[in-house]
Amino acid sequence: MNKVKIGILGLGNVGTGVWKILNTNKEEIRKRSGYDIEVGKILVRDVNKDRGIDVPKELLTENPEDVLKDDSIKIVVEIMGGVDPAKDYILEAIRNKKHVVTANKMLLATEGDELFTAAENEGVAFYYEASVAGGIPIIHAINESLTANKIEQIIGIINGTTNYILTKMTFDNMTFEAALKEAQEKGFAEADPTSDVEGYDAMYKLAILSSLSFGTRINIEDIYREGITKIKPIDIKYAKDFGYIIKLIAIVKEVSGKLEMRVHPAMIPERHPLASVNDSFNAIFIRGNAVGDMMLYGRGAGDLPTGSAVVSDIISILRGSTDVEAISAVRNNYLNIKPSPMENTESEYYVRISVMDLPGVLGEISTIFGEEGVSILSVMQKGKREEFASVVYFTHTTLEGNIDKAIEKIKASGHVKCIDNIIRIENIQ
């Protein structure tokens, strides 16, 4: 039986999962890859830290050169996260003719071209299945299974933390703050949850999916991003009343020759398959011009699901079942599709406003909407008569730019306390 030695950069949550899988499924991996996989060295910050798993101490090192310059190590697995120093470590590994597997969505979304070009120039494999949606094989699906299709759109729930929070708010009547605290206690959210709840994590993943699916380079600055921190229980209730579920969704689609890319909360029909994706699960809904509609569903995060994707990439390299040059993302950048400005996006909208409870105010606001080409589907005012009233508008399909102009006029009207929330309504079929 052939043997191969790998090096691992990082032993956090994902690294722990990789170690468990390599040991628990050792015999299955041997049969499927044709190799005995030996871990040569694991880079950690502190070799004395208790990680709750049984790793021989002699495998641990605080010196990256023990991994990057060891000629016996043929594959480097980067699961540290972040851009620095992960980028430098990967580039050094590539220069040393080592194949690379990574789960680093931030690095790929921001510095991917340089890494893929380096890997192509050195003739080494660069695999990254675990960078999007954990254990869901979405990268392989796009790179291999769907290559006969022109992908028309992708709509996904690709952040488990926000999906868990919104699930708790929807079905357990929790506030955002209470749901976030529970997510942190269960390990679904970091102590600093900003990347998840503000939509950055989903934005990085959408950049990767957009580049692969539409064959163009993506600047993350061209992706509209909005998090879930403004979602209140009252918004959840109004959504339910109208047959919708609120999810943080990532969308990419080609419209009039340009790419529309956005991450934001949205009301989606409760009958749509994405509406039933709950807790920390992820799902990606793809529409291809040949295959039609399909959805991939599974655990989007966690040590074992993400570790599974990492180990699968290692096996793919060992089996040589995929041509190295064919999978490089550089070769997916054969088009130059421009981003579509967010103001050109069309959607229906839910708008919740606190206004002075005076005669004529609702008429004034409705007039402003009409002047900017926003057609109102329904308007509701609930609650006791007080100084300020909460008013909710549901609109017909309109341009984002028209909504923006109307909101600016409404704010300046003198009768508005605040715009409490604006949520897009995606009536996906």
C-alpha positions as a LaTeX table, in Angstrom:
\begin{tabular}{lrrr}
\hline
Residue & $x$ (\AA) & $y$ (\AA) & $z$ (\AA) \\
\hline
Met1 & 0.00 & 0.00 & 0.00 \\
Asn2 & 1.34 & 3.45 & $-0.96$ \\
Lys3 & 1.86 & 6.00 & 1.79 \\
Val4 & 1.56 & 9.78 & 1.67 \\
Lys5 & 2.38 & 12.34 & 4.31 \\
Ile6 & 0.27 & 15.47 & 4.84 \\
Gly7 & 0.77 & 18.58 & 6.94 \\
Ile8 & $-2.04$ & 20.48 & 8.64 \\
Leu9 & $-2.04$ & 24.20 & 9.35 \\
Gly10 & $-4.42$ & 24.73 & 12.27 \\
Leu11 & $-6.11$ & 22.48 & 14.79 \\
Gly12 & $-9.26$ & 24.35 & 15.68 \\
Asn13 & $-12.80$ & 23.16 & 15.10 \\
Val14 & $-12.28$ & 22.04 & 11.49 \\
Gly15 & $-8.80$ & 20.69 & 12.17 \\
Thr16 & $-10.19$ & 18.57 & 14.98 \\
Gly17 & $-12.80$ & 17.19 & 12.59 \\
Val18 & $-10.15$ & 16.34 & 10.00 \\
Trp19 & $-8.09$ & 14.48 & 12.60 \\
Lys20 & $-11.14$ & 12.52 & 13.79 \\
Ile21 & $-12.15$ & 11.50 & 10.27 \\
Leu22 & $-8.64$ & 10.47 & 9.23 \\
Asn23 & $-8.48$ & 8.17 & 12.24 \\
Thr24 & $-12.07$ & 6.95 & 12.50 \\
Asn25 & $-12.45$ & 6.22 & 8.78 \\
Lys26 & $-8.87$ & 5.15 & 8.18 \\
Glu27 & $-9.74$ & 1.86 & 6.46 \\
Glu28 & $-12.40$ & 3.40 & 4.18 \\
Ile29 & $-10.03$ & 6.22 & 3.22 \\
Arg30 & $-7.28$ & 3.72 & 2.46 \\
Lys31 & $-9.54$ & 1.75 & 0.12 \\
Arg32 & $-10.93$ & 4.80 & $-1.66$ \\
Ser33 & $-7.68$ & 6.70 & $-2.08$ \\
Gly34 & $-5.25$ & 3.84 & $-2.51$ \\
Tyr35 & $-2.99$ & 5.39 & 0.13 \\
Asp36 & $-2.20$ & 5.23 & 3.79 \\
Ile37 & $-2.44$ & 8.88 & 4.87 \\
Glu38 & 0.03 & 9.86 & 7.55 \\
Val39 & $-0.10$ & 13.21 & 9.33 \\
Gly40 & 3.47 & 14.50 & 9.45 \\
Lys41 & 3.10 & 17.75 & 11.35 \\
Ile42 & 0.30 & 20.00 & 12.62 \\
Leu43 & 0.92 & 23.73 & 13.06 \\
Val44 & $-0.69$ & 25.15 & 16.21 \\
Arg45 & $-0.31$ & 28.33 & 18.25 \\
Asp46 & 0.26 & 26.49 & 21.52 \\
Val47 & 1.48 & 22.88 & 21.61 \\
Asn48 & 0.43 & 22.59 & 25.26 \\
Lys49 & $-3.23$ & 23.52 & 24.76 \\
Asp50 & $-5.81$ & 20.85 & 25.64 \\
Arg51 & $-7.91$ & 20.30 & 22.50 \\
Gly52 & $-10.01$ & 17.41 & 23.77 \\
Ile53 & $-8.58$ & 14.92 & 21.27 \\
Asp54 & $-5.70$ & 12.47 & 21.48 \\
Val55 & $-3.00$ & 13.85 & 19.17 \\
Pro56 & 0.62 & 12.73 & 19.76 \\
Lys57 & 2.50 & 15.77 & 21.00 \\
Glu58 & 5.43 & 15.10 & 18.69 \\
Leu59 & 3.14 & 15.90 & 15.73 \\
Leu60 & 2.46 & 19.40 & 17.00 \\
Thr61 & 4.66 & 22.36 & 16.14 \\
Glu62 & 4.59 & 26.12 & 16.50 \\
Asn63 & 7.00 & 26.56 & 13.58 \\
Pro64 & 5.30 & 26.72 & 10.13 \\
Glu65 & 8.56 & 25.74 & 8.41 \\
Asp66 & 8.22 & 22.27 & 9.94 \\
Val67 & 5.27 & 21.81 & 7.59 \\
Leu68 & 6.15 & 24.01 & 4.63 \\
Lys69 & 9.79 & 22.95 & 4.17 \\
Asp70 & 9.47 & 19.26 & 4.95 \\
Asp71 & 10.06 & 17.55 & 1.60 \\
Ser72 & 8.32 & 14.39 & 2.82 \\
Ile73 & 5.01 & 16.29 & 3.20 \\
Lys74 & 3.19 & 16.22 & $-0.17$ \\
Ile75 & $-0.16$ & 17.83 & 0.72 \\
Val76 & $-0.70$ & 20.86 & 2.95 \\
Val77 & $-4.14$ & 21.36 & 4.51 \\
Glu78 & $-4.79$ & 24.98 & 5.52 \\
Ile79 & $-7.62$ & 25.32 & 8.03 \\
Met80 & $-6.42$ & 28.32 & 10.04 \\
Gly81 & $-8.83$ & 30.86 & 8.57 \\
Gly82 & $-8.23$ & 34.53 & 7.87 \\
Val83 & $-5.94$ & 36.10 & 5.30 \\
Asp84 & $-2.69$ & 36.58 & 7.23 \\
Pro85 & $-0.58$ & 34.52 & 7.64 \\
Ala86 & $-2.59$ & 31.84 & 5.81 \\
Lys87 & $-1.95$ & 33.37 & 2.39 \\
Asp88 & 1.83 & 33.44 & 2.86 \\
Tyr89 & 1.85 & 29.87 & 4.13 \\
Ile90 & $-0.16$ & 28.62 & 1.16 \\
Leu91 & 2.06 & 30.44 & $-1.34$ \\
Glu92 & 5.17 & 28.97 & 0.27 \\
Ala93 & 3.64 & 25.49 & 0.17 \\
Ile94 & 2.85 & 25.94 & $-3.53$ \\
Arg95 & 6.38 & 27.17 & $-4.29$ \\
Asn96 & 7.65 & 24.04 & $-2.57$ \\
Lys97 & 5.55 & 21.93 & $-4.98$ \\
Lys98 & 3.03 & 20.81 & $-2.38$ \\
His99 & $-0.63$ & 20.30 & $-3.24$ \\
Val100 & $-2.98$ & 22.44 & $-1.13$ \\
Val101 & $-6.42$ & 21.89 & 0.39 \\
Thr102 & $-8.14$ & 24.81 & 2.12 \\
Ala103 & $-11.44$ & 25.70 & 3.77 \\
Asn104 & $-10.63$ & 29.43 & 3.84 \\
Lys105 & $-13.52$ & 31.31 & 2.21 \\
Met106 & $-12.28$ & 34.78 & 3.18 \\
Leu107 & $-8.89$ & 34.16 & 1.63 \\
Leu108 & $-10.35$ & 32.68 & $-1.56$ \\
Ala109 & $-12.87$ & 35.52 & $-1.95$ \\
Thr110 & $-10.26$ & 38.25 & $-1.54$ \\
Glu111 & $-6.96$ & 36.76 & $-2.77$ \\
Gly112 & $-8.07$ & 33.73 & $-4.78$ \\
Asp113 & $-6.67$ & 34.76 & $-8.17$ \\
Glu114 & $-3.11$ & 35.02 & $-6.87$ \\
Leu115 & $-3.30$ & 31.63 & $-5.17$ \\
Phe116 & $-4.87$ & 29.83 & $-8.15$ \\
Thr117 & $-2.36$ & 31.39 & $-10.55$ \\
Ala118 & 0.54 & 30.31 & $-8.34$ \\
Ala119 & $-0.84$ & 26.76 & $-8.15$ \\
Glu120 & $-1.29$ & 26.61 & $-11.91$ \\
Asn121 & 2.23 & 27.92 & $-12.55$ \\
Glu122 & 3.77 & 25.34 & $-10.21$ \\
Gly123 & 1.61 & 22.49 & $-11.50$ \\
Val124 & 0.10 & 21.59 & $-8.16$ \\
Ala125 & $-3.51$ & 20.95 & $-7.13$ \\
Phe126 & $-5.49$ & 23.53 & $-5.19$ \\
Tyr127 & $-8.77$ & 22.21 & $-3.76$ \\
Tyr128 & $-11.33$ & 24.13 & $-1.70$ \\
Glu129 & $-14.60$ & 22.19 & $-1.40$ \\
Ala130 & $-14.89$ & 23.00 & 2.32 \\
Ser131 & $-14.82$ & 26.76 & 1.73 \\
Val132 & $-18.57$ & 26.92 & 0.97 \\
Ala133 & $-21.42$ & 25.19 & 2.82 \\
Gly134 & $-19.40$ & 22.76 & 4.92 \\
Gly135 & $-20.18$ & 19.18 & 3.97 \\
Ile136 & $-22.39$ & 20.05 & 0.97 \\
Pro137 & $-20.43$ & 19.20 & $-2.23$ \\
Ile138 & $-21.40$ & 22.39 & $-4.04$ \\
Ile139 & $-17.95$ & 23.15 & $-5.51$ \\
His140 & $-17.74$ & 19.69 & $-7.08$ \\
Ala141 & $-21.29$ & 20.03 & $-8.39$ \\
Ile142 & $-20.48$ & 23.29 & $-10.17$ \\
Asn143 & $-17.02$ & 22.26 & $-11.40$ \\
Glu144 & $-18.01$ & 18.79 & $-12.55$ \\
Ser145 & $-21.65$ & 17.73 & $-12.45$ \\
Leu146 & $-23.17$ & 20.93 & $-13.87$ \\
Thr147 & $-20.58$ & 21.86 & $-16.49$ \\
Ala148 & $-23.02$ & 21.04 & $-19.31$ \\
Asn149 & $-25.34$ & 23.78 & $-18.01$ \\
Lys150 & $-25.50$ & 27.51 & $-18.22$ \\
Ile151 & $-26.27$ & 28.33 & $-14.61$ \\
Glu152 & $-29.00$ & 30.95 & $-14.48$ \\
Gln153 & $-29.20$ & 31.64 & $-10.78$ \\
Ile154 & $-28.15$ & 30.45 & $-7.35$ \\
Ile155 & $-30.11$ & 31.23 & $-4.20$ \\
Gly156 & $-28.76$ & 29.84 & $-0.98$ \\
Ile157 & $-28.84$ & 29.72 & 2.78 \\
Ile158 & $-25.10$ & 29.48 & 3.31 \\
Asn159 & $-24.56$ & 30.60 & 6.87 \\
Gly160 & $-25.59$ & 28.21 & 9.63 \\
Thr161 & $-25.32$ & 30.72 & 12.47 \\
Thr162 & $-27.84$ & 33.18 & 11.06 \\
Asn163 & $-30.15$ & 30.37 & 10.00 \\
Tyr164 & $-30.12$ & 28.99 & 13.54 \\
Ile165 & $-30.90$ & 32.43 & 14.98 \\
Leu166 & $-33.75$ & 33.10 & 12.55 \\
Thr167 & $-35.17$ & 29.62 & 13.17 \\
Lys168 & $-35.30$ & 30.30 & 16.91 \\
Met169 & $-36.90$ & 33.70 & 16.32 \\
Thr170 & $-39.49$ & 32.18 & 13.98 \\
Phe171 & $-40.56$ & 29.08 & 15.88 \\
Asp172 & $-39.58$ & 29.79 & 19.50 \\
Asn173 & $-40.53$ & 33.50 & 19.54 \\
Met174 & $-37.06$ & 34.51 & 20.67 \\
Thr175 & $-35.56$ & 37.96 & 20.24 \\
Phe176 & $-32.43$ & 38.29 & 18.13 \\
Glu177 & $-30.34$ & 38.82 & 21.26 \\
Ala178 & $-31.68$ & 35.70 & 23.01 \\
Ala179 & $-31.28$ & 33.53 & 19.92 \\
Leu180 & $-27.72$ & 34.75 & 19.39 \\
Lys181 & $-26.83$ & 33.95 & 23.00 \\
Glu182 & $-28.18$ & 30.41 & 22.61 \\
Ala183 & $-26.26$ & 29.99 & 19.35 \\
Gln184 & $-23.08$ & 31.01 & 21.12 \\
Glu185 & $-23.74$ & 28.63 & 24.02 \\
Lys186 & $-24.20$ & 25.75 & 21.56 \\
Gly187 & $-21.09$ & 26.60 & 19.59 \\
Phe188 & $-22.91$ & 27.75 & 16.45 \\
Ala189 & $-21.76$ & 31.35 & 16.86 \\
Glu190 & $-18.39$ & 32.83 & 17.77 \\
Ala191 & $-17.83$ & 35.11 & 20.76 \\
Asp192 & $-17.60$ & 37.88 & 18.15 \\
Pro193 & $-20.44$ & 36.97 & 15.75 \\
Thr194 & $-19.97$ & 39.96 & 13.43 \\
Ser195 & $-18.84$ & 37.99 & 10.37 \\
Asp196 & $-21.96$ & 35.82 & 10.54 \\
Val197 & $-24.73$ & 38.17 & 11.67 \\
Glu198 & $-23.60$ & 41.06 & 9.46 \\
Gly199 & $-23.44$ & 38.86 & 6.36 \\
Tyr200 & $-19.69$ & 38.88 & 5.70 \\
Asp201 & $-19.32$ & 35.09 & 5.87 \\
Ala202 & $-22.11$ & 34.58 & 3.34 \\
Met203 & $-20.65$ & 37.32 & 1.14 \\
Tyr204 & $-17.28$ & 35.54 & 0.89 \\
Lys205 & $-19.00$ & 32.27 & 0.01 \\
Leu206 & $-21.20$ & 33.96 & $-2.59$ \\
Ala207 & $-18.10$ & 35.47 & $-4.22$ \\
Ile208 & $-16.65$ & 31.98 & $-4.68$ \\
Leu209 & $-19.91$ & 30.53 & $-6.03$ \\
Ser210 & $-20.42$ & 33.48 & $-8.38$ \\
Ser211 & $-16.93$ & 33.21 & $-9.88$ \\
Leu212 & $-17.26$ & 29.47 & $-10.48$ \\
Ser213 & $-20.82$ & 29.56 & $-11.77$ \\
Phe214 & $-20.52$ & 32.52 & $-14.13$ \\
Gly215 & $-16.87$ & 32.28 & $-15.16$ \\
Thr216 & $-15.82$ & 35.75 & $-14.08$ \\
Arg217 & $-13.64$ & 37.44 & $-11.50$ \\
Ile218 & $-15.56$ & 38.81 & $-8.54$ \\
Asn219 & $-14.72$ & 41.84 & $-6.43$ \\
Ile220 & $-16.41$ & 41.40 & $-3.07$ \\
Glu221 & $-17.04$ & 45.15 & $-3.01$ \\
Asp222 & $-19.58$ & 44.54 & $-5.79$ \\
Ile223 & $-21.69$ & 42.26 & $-3.60$ \\
Tyr224 & $-24.47$ & 43.98 & $-1.68$ \\
Arg225 & $-24.36$ & 42.89 & 1.96 \\
Glu226 & $-26.83$ & 43.29 & 4.81 \\
Gly227 & $-27.07$ & 41.32 & 8.05 \\
Ile228 & $-29.91$ & 40.21 & 10.31 \\
Thr229 & $-29.41$ & 42.46 & 13.34 \\
Lys230 & $-32.44$ & 44.64 & 12.49 \\
Ile231 & $-34.89$ & 41.72 & 12.36 \\
Lys232 & $-37.44$ & 41.94 & 15.19 \\
Pro233 & $-40.16$ & 39.53 & 16.35 \\
Ile234 & $-42.78$ & 41.85 & 14.85 \\
Asp235 & $-41.15$ & 41.42 & 11.42 \\
Ile236 & $-41.26$ & 37.65 & 11.84 \\
Lys237 & $-44.98$ & 37.88 & 12.72 \\
Tyr238 & $-45.89$ & 40.03 & 9.72 \\
Ala239 & $-44.00$ & 37.63 & 7.46 \\
Lys240 & $-45.97$ & 34.68 & 8.84 \\
Asp241 & $-49.25$ & 36.54 & 8.42 \\
Phe242 & $-48.52$ & 36.92 & 4.71 \\
Gly243 & $-47.24$ & 33.38 & 4.18 \\
Tyr244 & $-43.52$ & 34.12 & 4.31 \\
Ile245 & $-40.46$ & 32.97 & 6.26 \\
Ile246 & $-37.49$ & 35.28 & 6.84 \\
Lys247 & $-34.07$ & 33.88 & 5.90 \\
Leu248 & $-30.65$ & 35.35 & 5.27 \\
Ile249 & $-30.16$ & 34.48 & 1.62 \\
Ala250 & $-27.34$ & 34.83 & $-0.89$ \\
Ile251 & $-28.36$ & 35.43 & $-4.50$ \\
Val252 & $-26.44$ & 35.55 & $-7.76$ \\
Lys253 & $-28.08$ & 35.71 & $-11.19$ \\
Glu254 & $-27.37$ & 37.18 & $-14.57$ \\
Val255 & $-29.76$ & 39.97 & $-15.54$ \\
Ser256 & $-29.43$ & 41.76 & $-18.88$ \\
Gly257 & $-25.82$ & 40.67 & $-19.26$ \\
Lys258 & $-24.78$ & 41.77 & $-15.77$ \\
Leu259 & $-24.38$ & 39.90 & $-12.49$ \\
Glu260 & $-26.74$ & 40.67 & $-9.63$ \\
Met261 & $-25.05$ & 39.60 & $-6.37$ \\
Arg262 & $-26.49$ & 40.23 & $-2.94$ \\
Val263 & $-26.65$ & 38.92 & 0.62 \\
His264 & $-29.51$ & 40.11 & 2.83 \\
Pro265 & $-32.53$ & 39.00 & 4.86 \\
Ala266 & $-35.55$ & 38.22 & 2.70 \\
Met267 & $-39.09$ & 37.01 & 3.04 \\
Ile268 & $-39.49$ & 33.86 & 0.97 \\
Pro269 & $-42.73$ & 31.90 & 0.40 \\
Glu270 & $-43.26$ & 29.31 & 3.11 \\
Arg271 & $-44.02$ & 26.73 & 0.39 \\
His272 & $-40.55$ & 27.05 & $-1.15$ \\
Pro273 & $-38.04$ & 24.30 & $-0.20$ \\
Leu274 & $-35.59$ & 26.89 & 1.20 \\
Ala275 & $-38.22$ & 28.00 & 3.74 \\
Ser276 & $-38.06$ & 24.60 & 5.45 \\
Val277 & $-34.27$ & 24.71 & 5.91 \\
Asn278 & $-33.92$ & 25.27 & 9.64 \\
Asp279 & $-31.45$ & 25.35 & 12.52 \\
Ser280 & $-27.80$ & 25.30 & 11.40 \\
Phe281 & $-28.49$ & 23.55 & 8.09 \\
Asn282 & $-27.54$ & 25.08 & 4.74 \\
Ala283 & $-29.16$ & 24.66 & 1.35 \\
Ile284 & $-28.28$ & 25.87 & $-2.13$ \\
Phe285 & $-30.94$ & 26.19 & $-4.82$ \\
Ile286 & $-29.53$ & 26.12 & $-8.35$ \\
Arg287 & $-31.27$ & 26.71 & $-11.66$ \\
Gly288 & $-29.51$ & 25.51 & $-14.82$ \\
Asn289 & $-30.82$ & 25.88 & $-18.35$ \\
Ala290 & $-30.58$ & 22.11 & $-18.90$ \\
Val291 & $-30.96$ & 20.50 & $-15.49$ \\
Gly292 & $-33.72$ & 22.84 & $-14.33$ \\
Asp293 & $-34.11$ & 23.37 & $-10.59$ \\
Met294 & $-32.17$ & 21.43 & $-7.98$ \\
Met295 & $-31.32$ & 21.93 & $-4.32$ \\
Leu296 & $-28.38$ & 20.66 & $-2.27$ \\
Tyr297 & $-29.04$ & 20.40 & 1.47 \\
Gly298 & $-26.96$ & 19.49 & 4.49 \\
Arg299 & $-24.84$ & 20.61 & 7.41 \\
Gly300 & $-23.16$ & 23.85 & 6.45 \\
Ala301 & $-20.72$ & 23.99 & 9.32 \\
Gly302 & $-19.26$ & 21.98 & 12.17 \\
Asp303 & $-16.12$ & 19.97 & 12.69 \\
Leu304 & $-17.20$ & 16.72 & 11.02 \\
Pro305 & $-19.22$ & 18.06 & 8.04 \\
Thr306 & $-16.51$ & 20.56 & 7.09 \\
Gly307 & $-13.78$ & 18.05 & 7.93 \\
Ser308 & $-15.52$ & 15.61 & 5.59 \\
Ala309 & $-15.16$ & 18.05 & 2.69 \\
Val310 & $-11.48$ & 18.62 & 3.52 \\
Val311 & $-10.67$ & 14.91 & 3.63 \\
Ser312 & $-12.63$ & 14.33 & 0.42 \\
Asp313 & $-10.38$ & 16.89 & $-1.29$ \\
Ile314 & $-7.31$ & 15.05 & $-0.03$ \\
Ile315 & $-8.69$ & 11.79 & $-1.44$ \\
Ser316 & $-9.48$ & 13.47 & $-4.79$ \\
Ile317 & $-5.86$ & 14.61 & $-5.08$ \\
Leu318 & $-4.57$ & 11.14 & $-4.24$ \\
Arg319 & $-6.90$ & 9.40 & $-6.67$ \\
Gly320 & $-5.95$ & 11.79 & $-9.44$ \\
Ser321 & $-9.55$ & 11.59 & $-10.59$ \\
Thr322 & $-9.70$ & 15.25 & $-11.56$ \\
Asp323 & $-7.29$ & 17.01 & $-13.89$ \\
Val324 & $-5.42$ & 19.61 & $-11.84$ \\
Glu325 & $-5.45$ & 22.29 & $-14.53$ \\
Ala326 & $-9.15$ & 21.84 & $-15.25$ \\
Ile327 & $-10.23$ & 22.67 & $-11.70$ \\
Ser328 & $-8.21$ & 25.84 & $-11.30$ \\
Ala329 & $-10.46$ & 28.83 & $-10.75$ \\
Val330 & $-8.21$ & 30.87 & $-13.03$ \\
Arg331 & $-9.71$ & 28.88 & $-15.90$ \\
Asn332 & $-13.18$ & 29.86 & $-14.73$ \\
Asn333 & $-12.32$ & 33.53 & $-15.17$ \\
Tyr334 & $-12.75$ & 33.43 & $-18.94$ \\
Leu335 & $-15.55$ & 36.01 & $-19.00$ \\
Asn336 & $-15.74$ & 39.59 & $-17.86$ \\
Ile337 & $-19.29$ & 40.03 & $-16.64$ \\
Lys338 & $-19.90$ & 43.40 & $-15.02$ \\
Pro339 & $-21.80$ & 43.68 & $-11.72$ \\
Ser340 & $-25.31$ & 45.07 & $-11.77$ \\
Pro341 & $-25.81$ & 48.14 & $-9.53$ \\
Met342 & $-28.02$ & 47.41 & $-6.54$ \\
Glu343 & $-30.38$ & 50.23 & $-7.48$ \\
Asn344 & $-31.32$ & 48.26 & $-10.62$ \\
Thr345 & $-32.46$ & 45.24 & $-8.59$ \\
Glu346 & $-36.16$ & 44.45 & $-8.73$ \\
Ser347 & $-38.05$ & 43.07 & $-5.77$ \\
Glu348 & $-41.14$ & 43.42 & $-3.66$ \\
Tyr349 & $-40.61$ & 45.12 & $-0.31$ \\
Tyr350 & $-41.82$ & 45.09 & 3.27 \\
Val351 & $-41.39$ & 48.52 & 4.86 \\
Arg352 & $-42.09$ & 49.16 & 8.56 \\
Ile353 & $-42.18$ & 52.80 & 9.64 \\
Ser354 & $-42.86$ & 54.64 & 12.91 \\
Val355 & $-44.91$ & 57.75 & 12.06 \\
Met356 & $-46.74$ & 60.48 & 13.94 \\
Asp357 & $-50.30$ & 59.31 & 14.56 \\
Leu358 & $-51.97$ & 62.27 & 12.85 \\
Pro359 & $-54.65$ & 62.57 & 10.15 \\
Gly360 & $-53.24$ & 62.64 & 6.64 \\
Val361 & $-49.84$ & 61.11 & 7.44 \\
Leu362 & $-50.55$ & 57.76 & 5.80 \\
Gly363 & $-51.88$ & 59.54 & 2.72 \\
Glu364 & $-48.75$ & 61.69 & 2.54 \\
Ile365 & $-46.47$ & 58.64 & 2.68 \\
Ser366 & $-48.53$ & 56.77 & 0.09 \\
Thr367 & $-48.31$ & 59.80 & $-2.20$ \\
Ile368 & $-44.52$ & 59.84 & $-1.87$ \\
Phe369 & $-44.32$ & 56.16 & $-2.75$ \\
Gly370 & $-46.50$ & 56.78 & $-5.81$ \\
Glu371 & $-44.38$ & 59.73 & $-6.96$ \\
Glu372 & $-41.31$ & 57.45 & $-7.01$ \\
Gly373 & $-43.02$ & 54.66 & $-8.90$ \\
Val374 & $-43.61$ & 52.38 & $-5.92$ \\
Ser375 & $-46.99$ & 50.66 & $-6.06$ \\
Ile376 & $-48.45$ & 49.66 & $-2.68$ \\
Leu377 & $-49.94$ & 46.17 & $-2.33$ \\
Ser378 & $-51.23$ & 46.67 & 1.23 \\
Val379 & $-50.82$ & 48.91 & 4.25 \\
Met380 & $-51.50$ & 48.12 & 7.91 \\
Gln381 & $-51.53$ & 50.08 & 11.12 \\
Lys382 & $-51.92$ & 48.20 & 14.38 \\
Gly383 & $-51.88$ & 49.13 & 18.03 \\
Lys384 & $-53.40$ & 51.71 & 20.33 \\
Arg385 & $-53.49$ & 55.37 & 19.46 \\
Glu386 & $-50.27$ & 56.93 & 20.72 \\
Glu387 & $-47.97$ & 59.72 & 19.63 \\
Phe388 & $-46.30$ & 57.41 & 17.12 \\
Ala389 & $-47.85$ & 54.56 & 15.20 \\
Ser390 & $-46.19$ & 51.58 & 13.51 \\
Val391 & $-47.22$ & 51.31 & 9.89 \\
Val392 & $-46.34$ & 48.44 & 7.57 \\
Tyr393 & $-46.34$ & 48.63 & 3.77 \\
Phe394 & $-46.09$ & 45.70 & 1.35 \\
Thr395 & $-45.20$ & 46.80 & $-2.18$ \\
His396 & $-45.55$ & 45.37 & $-5.64$ \\
Thr397 & $-42.36$ & 44.63 & $-7.59$ \\
Thr398 & $-40.29$ & 47.77 & $-7.98$ \\
Leu399 & $-36.72$ & 48.94 & $-8.43$ \\
Glu400 & $-34.44$ & 49.25 & $-5.42$ \\
Gly401 & $-33.56$ & 52.73 & $-6.62$ \\
Asn402 & $-37.20$ & 53.78 & $-6.48$ \\
Ile403 & $-37.55$ & 52.49 & $-2.93$ \\
Asp404 & $-34.37$ & 54.34 & $-1.91$ \\
Lys405 & $-35.64$ & 57.64 & $-3.32$ \\
Ala406 & $-39.04$ & 57.22 & $-1.67$ \\
Ile407 & $-37.49$ & 56.42 & 1.71 \\
Glu408 & $-35.30$ & 59.52 & 1.58 \\
Lys409 & $-38.36$ & 61.69 & 0.90 \\
Ile410 & $-40.35$ & 59.97 & 3.65 \\
Lys411 & $-37.55$ & 60.57 & 6.15 \\
Ala412 & $-37.59$ & 64.26 & 5.29 \\
Ser413 & $-41.36$ & 64.59 & 5.55 \\
Gly414 & $-41.30$ & 65.72 & 9.20 \\
His415 & $-43.90$ & 63.18 & 10.32 \\
Val416 & $-41.64$ & 60.13 & 10.57 \\
Lys417 & $-39.85$ & 59.01 & 13.73 \\
Cys418 & $-37.77$ & 56.35 & 11.98 \\
Ile419 & $-37.68$ & 53.73 & 9.25 \\
Asp420 & $-37.77$ & 50.64 & 11.44 \\
Asn421 & $-37.01$ & 48.04 & 8.80 \\
Ile422 & $-36.97$ & 47.32 & 5.08 \\
Ile423 & $-36.97$ & 43.65 & 4.02 \\
Arg424 & $-36.97$ & 42.40 & 0.45 \\
Ile425 & $-39.58$ & 39.85 & $-0.58$ \\
Glu426 & $-38.28$ & 37.16 & $-2.95$ \\
Asn427 & $-41.21$ & 35.32 & $-4.49$ \\
Ile428 & $-38.99$ & 32.57 & $-5.82$ \\
Gln429 & $-40.84$ & 29.74 & $-7.52$ \\
\hline
\end{tabular}
